[in-house]
């Protein structure tokens, strides 16, 4: 059994989608980041960085309880644990990890900054809005080019698509019109049609 500590955000939903896809049993623990529950001592004991998502696997690699944070690391862990959604072939595996890192380092953090300055900042900061919405559009352009040549980010559907999808699902928040990125739109609709993705996007209910 895996305990999933999460909230209704893109980083959290990467992990619930992955768990739904691979079919491992899991229990959801909602950590309301709007109420600062991520800073409670019991959660900081699992993730000292005070951010969701995190998991506790009661059947870890050496058969013992194992806790893990950082959504990218969790996706790799679950992929390796199940042999699913992370390619076995070395070249394909590194391509999948490359696009996972692209998401973790750019298509996530930059979109998150755009969300902050467009929706949450206490003052309007035009420089920051321009910087992060421009970067969001640039990143969608990179994805669109990749998805022109490949059906999914690593060729076959993989953990890289699972990482990127919940961020793309917030395209209206970062003011990106998918009609401007037709290959991303095609990919977004294909990923979003998967039943496991639809279930994972409802977590926590
Ligand atoms: N790099 C981390 C980022 C996690 C992250 O930023 N989580 C956000 C929600 S999407 C959070 O917990 N925010 C609460 C806070 O920053 O206090 C990951 O991918 O797991």
PDB file of N, CA, C and O in Angstrom, residues 140-175:
ATOM      1  N   UNK A 140       5.664  26.185 -24.649  1.00  0.00           N
ATOM      2  CA  UNK A 140       4.641  25.502 -25.453  1.00  0.00           C
ATOM      3  C   UNK A 140       5.132  25.321 -26.890  1.00  0.00           C
ATOM      4  O   UNK A 140       4.826  24.314 -27.543  1.00  0.00           O
ATOM      5  N   UNK A 141       5.911  26.291 -27.383  1.00  0.00           N
ATOM      6  CA  UNK A 141       6.473  26.154 -28.726  1.00  0.00           C
ATOM      7  C   UNK A 141       7.439  24.981 -28.813  1.00  0.00           C
ATOM      8  O   UNK A 141       7.453  24.240 -29.807  1.00  0.00           O
ATOM      9  N   UNK A 142       8.247  24.807 -27.763  1.00  0.00           N
ATOM     10  CA  UNK A 142       9.189  23.677 -27.735  1.00  0.00           C
ATOM     11  C   UNK A 142       8.411  22.357 -27.734  1.00  0.00           C
ATOM     12  O   UNK A 142       8.720  21.417 -28.478  1.00  0.00           O
ATOM     13  N   UNK A 143       7.378  22.301 -26.898  1.00  0.00           N
ATOM     14  CA  UNK A 143       6.544  21.077 -26.846  1.00  0.00           C
ATOM     15  C   UNK A 143       5.877  20.821 -28.195  1.00  0.00           C
ATOM     16  O   UNK A 143       5.803  19.679 -28.663  1.00  0.00           O
ATOM     17  N   UNK A 144       5.381  21.891 -28.801  1.00  0.00           N
ATOM     18  CA  UNK A 144       4.656  21.730 -30.062  1.00  0.00           C
ATOM     19  C   UNK A 144       5.570  21.161 -31.149  1.00  0.00           C
ATOM     20  O   UNK A 144       5.160  20.279 -31.915  1.00  0.00           O
ATOM     21  N   UNK A 145       6.805  21.641 -31.157  1.00  0.00           N
ATOM     22  CA  UNK A 145       7.762  21.131 -32.148  1.00  0.00           C
ATOM     23  C   UNK A 145       8.045  19.646 -31.903  1.00  0.00           C
ATOM     24  O   UNK A 145       8.072  18.846 -32.833  1.00  0.00           O
ATOM     25  N   UNK A 146       8.242  19.289 -30.632  1.00  0.00           N
ATOM     26  CA  UNK A 146       8.492  17.875 -30.310  1.00  0.00           C
ATOM     27  C   UNK A 146       7.290  17.003 -30.705  1.00  0.00           C
ATOM     28  O   UNK A 146       7.440  15.916 -31.266  1.00  0.00           O
ATOM     29  N   UNK A 147       6.094  17.508 -30.423  1.00  0.00           N
ATOM     30  CA  UNK A 147       4.893  16.704 -30.668  1.00  0.00           C
ATOM     31  C   UNK A 147       4.458  16.730 -32.130  1.00  0.00           C
ATOM     32  O   UNK A 147       3.537  16.013 -32.514  1.00  0.00           O
ATOM     33  N   UNK A 148       5.159  17.527 -32.928  1.00  0.00           N
ATOM     34  CA  UNK A 148       4.964  17.463 -34.385  1.00  0.00           C
ATOM     35  C   UNK A 148       5.654  16.214 -34.933  1.00  0.00           C
ATOM     36  O   UNK A 148       5.195  15.587 -35.867  1.00  0.00           O
ATOM     37  N   UNK A 149       6.767  15.845 -34.285  1.00  0.00           N
ATOM     38  CA  UNK A 149       7.564  14.715 -34.784  1.00  0.00           C
ATOM     39  C   UNK A 149       7.269  13.412 -34.047  1.00  0.00           C
ATOM     40  O   UNK A 149       7.604  12.339 -34.521  1.00  0.00           O
ATOM     41  N   UNK A 150       6.657  13.501 -32.867  1.00  0.00           N
ATOM     42  CA  UNK A 150       6.409  12.307 -32.058  1.00  0.00           C
ATOM     43  C   UNK A 150       4.991  12.350 -31.508  1.00  0.00           C
ATOM     44  O   UNK A 150       4.479  13.430 -31.166  1.00  0.00           O
ATOM     45  N   UNK A 151       4.361  11.171 -31.394  1.00  0.00           N
ATOM     46  CA  UNK A 151       2.987  11.136 -30.880  1.00  0.00           C
ATOM     47  C   UNK A 151       2.933  11.584 -29.424  1.00  0.00           C
ATOM     48  O   UNK A 151       2.052  12.322 -29.005  1.00  0.00           O
ATOM     49  N   UNK A 152       3.901  11.075 -28.638  1.00  0.00           N
ATOM     50  CA  UNK A 152       4.019  11.458 -27.236  1.00  0.00           C
ATOM     51  C   UNK A 152       5.444  11.928 -26.992  1.00  0.00           C
ATOM     52  O   UNK A 152       6.317  11.747 -27.855  1.00  0.00           O
ATOM     53  N   UNK A 153       5.709  12.498 -25.818  1.00  0.00           N
ATOM     54  CA  UNK A 153       7.002  13.164 -25.619  1.00  0.00           C
ATOM     55  C   UNK A 153       8.185  12.214 -25.783  1.00  0.00           C
ATOM     56  O   UNK A 153       9.223  12.610 -26.304  1.00  0.00           O
ATOM     57  N   UNK A 154       8.040  10.978 -25.345  1.00  0.00           N
ATOM     58  CA  UNK A 154       9.139  10.019 -25.491  1.00  0.00           C
ATOM     59  C   UNK A 154       8.851   9.036 -26.627  1.00  0.00           C
ATOM     60  O   UNK A 154       9.417   7.939 -26.652  1.00  0.00           O
ATOM     61  N   UNK A 155       7.993   9.406 -27.541  1.00  0.00           N
ATOM     62  CA  UNK A 155       7.597   8.478 -28.612  1.00  0.00           C
ATOM     63  C   UNK A 155       6.338   7.755 -28.186  1.00  0.00           C
ATOM     64  O   UNK A 155       5.235   8.064 -28.648  1.00  0.00           O
ATOM     65  N   UNK A 156       6.510   6.818 -27.225  1.00  0.00           N
ATOM     66  CA  UNK A 156       5.339   6.158 -26.623  1.00  0.00           C
ATOM     67  C   UNK A 156       4.905   6.933 -25.381  1.00  0.00           C
ATOM     68  O   UNK A 156       5.717   7.623 -24.761  1.00  0.00           O
ATOM     69  N   UNK A 157       3.640   6.741 -25.022  1.00  0.00           N
ATOM     70  CA  UNK A 157       3.107   7.363 -23.801  1.00  0.00           C
ATOM     71  C   UNK A 157       3.974   6.946 -22.608  1.00  0.00           C
ATOM     72  O   UNK A 157       4.271   5.761 -22.428  1.00  0.00           O
ATOM     73  N   UNK A 158       4.353   7.918 -21.777  1.00  0.00           N
ATOM     74  CA  UNK A 158       5.281   7.612 -20.670  1.00  0.00           C
ATOM     75  C   UNK A 158       5.066   8.581 -19.514  1.00  0.00           C
ATOM     76  O   UNK A 158       4.226   9.499 -19.577  1.00  0.00           O
ATOM     77  N   UNK A 159       5.907   8.399 -18.504  1.00  0.00           N
ATOM     78  CA  UNK A 159       5.877   9.287 -17.332  1.00  0.00           C
ATOM     79  C   UNK A 159       6.112  10.749 -17.719  1.00  0.00           C
ATOM     80  O   UNK A 159       5.668  11.666 -17.005  1.00  0.00           O
ATOM     81  N   UNK A 160       6.775  11.004 -18.852  1.00  0.00           N
ATOM     82  CA  UNK A 160       7.003  12.391 -19.276  1.00  0.00           C
ATOM     83  C   UNK A 160       5.680  13.077 -19.634  1.00  0.00           C
ATOM     84  O   UNK A 160       5.466  14.248 -19.297  1.00  0.00           O
ATOM     85  N   UNK A 161       4.791  12.359 -20.300  1.00  0.00           N
ATOM     86  CA  UNK A 161       3.473  12.919 -20.623  1.00  0.00           C
ATOM     87  C   UNK A 161       2.665  13.143 -19.344  1.00  0.00           C
ATOM     88  O   UNK A 161       1.951  14.148 -19.221  1.00  0.00           O
ATOM     89  N   UNK A 162       2.789  12.196 -18.421  1.00  0.00           N
ATOM     90  CA  UNK A 162       2.046  12.313 -17.165  1.00  0.00           C
ATOM     91  C   UNK A 162       2.506  13.541 -16.386  1.00  0.00           C
ATOM     92  O   UNK A 162       1.704  14.226 -15.747  1.00  0.00           O
ATOM     93  N   UNK A 163       3.815  13.849 -16.455  1.00  0.00           N
ATOM     94  CA  UNK A 163       4.337  15.023 -15.751  1.00  0.00           C
ATOM     95  C   UNK A 163       3.828  16.321 -16.380  1.00  0.00           C
ATOM     96  O   UNK A 163       3.502  17.287 -15.673  1.00  0.00           O
ATOM     97  N   UNK A 164       3.769  16.361 -17.704  1.00  0.00           N
ATOM     98  CA  UNK A 164       3.426  17.615 -18.380  1.00  0.00           C
ATOM     99  C   UNK A 164       1.918  17.882 -18.413  1.00  0.00           C
ATOM    100  O   UNK A 164       1.482  19.050 -18.385  1.00  0.00           O
ATOM    101  N   UNK A 165       1.113  16.817 -18.476  1.00  0.00           N
ATOM    102  CA  UNK A 165      -0.324  17.001 -18.712  1.00  0.00           C
ATOM    103  C   UNK A 165      -1.021  17.900 -17.677  1.00  0.00           C
ATOM    104  O   UNK A 165      -1.756  18.832 -18.059  1.00  0.00           O
ATOM    105  N   UNK A 166      -0.851  17.651 -16.370  1.00  0.00           N
ATOM    106  CA  UNK A 166      -1.615  18.486 -15.421  1.00  0.00           C
ATOM    107  C   UNK A 166      -1.220  19.957 -15.477  1.00  0.00           C
ATOM    108  O   UNK A 166      -2.029  20.822 -15.126  1.00  0.00           O
ATOM    109  N   UNK A 167      -0.003  20.255 -15.920  1.00  0.00           N
ATOM    110  CA  UNK A 167       0.376  21.664 -16.104  1.00  0.00           C
ATOM    111  C   UNK A 167      -0.321  22.223 -17.332  1.00  0.00           C
ATOM    112  O   UNK A 167      -0.845  23.339 -17.300  1.00  0.00           O
ATOM    113  N   UNK A 168      -0.340  21.454 -18.425  1.00  0.00           N
ATOM    114  CA  UNK A 168      -1.028  21.924 -19.627  1.00  0.00           C
ATOM    115  C   UNK A 168      -2.525  22.102 -19.362  1.00  0.00           C
ATOM    116  O   UNK A 168      -3.189  22.934 -19.997  1.00  0.00           O
ATOM    117  N   UNK A 169      -3.050  21.319 -18.416  1.00  0.00           N
ATOM    118  CA  UNK A 169      -4.476  21.435 -18.084  1.00  0.00           C
ATOM    119  C   UNK A 169      -4.807  22.806 -17.483  1.00  0.00           C
ATOM    120  O   UNK A 169      -5.983  23.180 -17.397  1.00  0.00           O
ATOM    121  N   UNK A 170      -3.772  23.534 -17.068  1.00  0.00           N
ATOM    122  CA  UNK A 170      -3.977  24.896 -16.551  1.00  0.00           C
ATOM    123  C   UNK A 170      -3.637  25.947 -17.607  1.00  0.00           C
ATOM    124  O   UNK A 170      -3.255  27.080 -17.266  1.00  0.00           O
ATOM    125  N   UNK A 171      -3.761  25.598 -18.894  1.00  0.00           N
ATOM    126  CA  UNK A 171      -3.325  26.542 -19.930  1.00  0.00           C
ATOM    127  C   UNK A 171      -4.078  27.872 -19.851  1.00  0.00           C
ATOM    128  O   UNK A 171      -3.508  28.916 -20.146  1.00  0.00           O
ATOM    129  N   UNK A 172      -5.333  27.820 -19.397  1.00  0.00           N
ATOM    130  CA  UNK A 172      -6.069  29.092 -19.309  1.00  0.00           C
ATOM    131  C   UNK A 172      -5.488  29.982 -18.203  1.00  0.00           C
ATOM    132  O   UNK A 172      -5.486  31.203 -18.329  1.00  0.00           O
ATOM    133  N   UNK A 173      -4.976  29.344 -17.156  1.00  0.00           N
ATOM    134  CA  UNK A 173      -4.371  30.121 -16.066  1.00  0.00           C
ATOM    135  C   UNK A 173      -3.143  30.888 -16.551  1.00  0.00           C
ATOM    136  O   UNK A 173      -2.878  31.988 -16.083  1.00  0.00           O
ATOM    137  N   UNK A 174      -2.343  30.265 -17.439  1.00  0.00           N
ATOM    138  CA  UNK A 174      -1.149  31.004 -17.898  1.00  0.00           C
ATOM    139  C   UNK A 174      -1.387  31.651 -19.266  1.00  0.00           C
ATOM    140  O   UNK A 174      -0.456  32.039 -19.939  1.00  0.00           O
ATOM    141  N   UNK A 175      -2.666  31.745 -19.626  1.00  0.00           N
ATOM    142  CA  UNK A 175      -3.113  32.514 -20.804  1.00  0.00           C
ATOM    143  C   UNK A 175      -2.500  31.997 -22.104  1.00  0.00           C
ATOM    144  O   UNK A 175      -2.050  32.769 -22.941  1.00  0.00           O
TER     145      UNK A 175
END
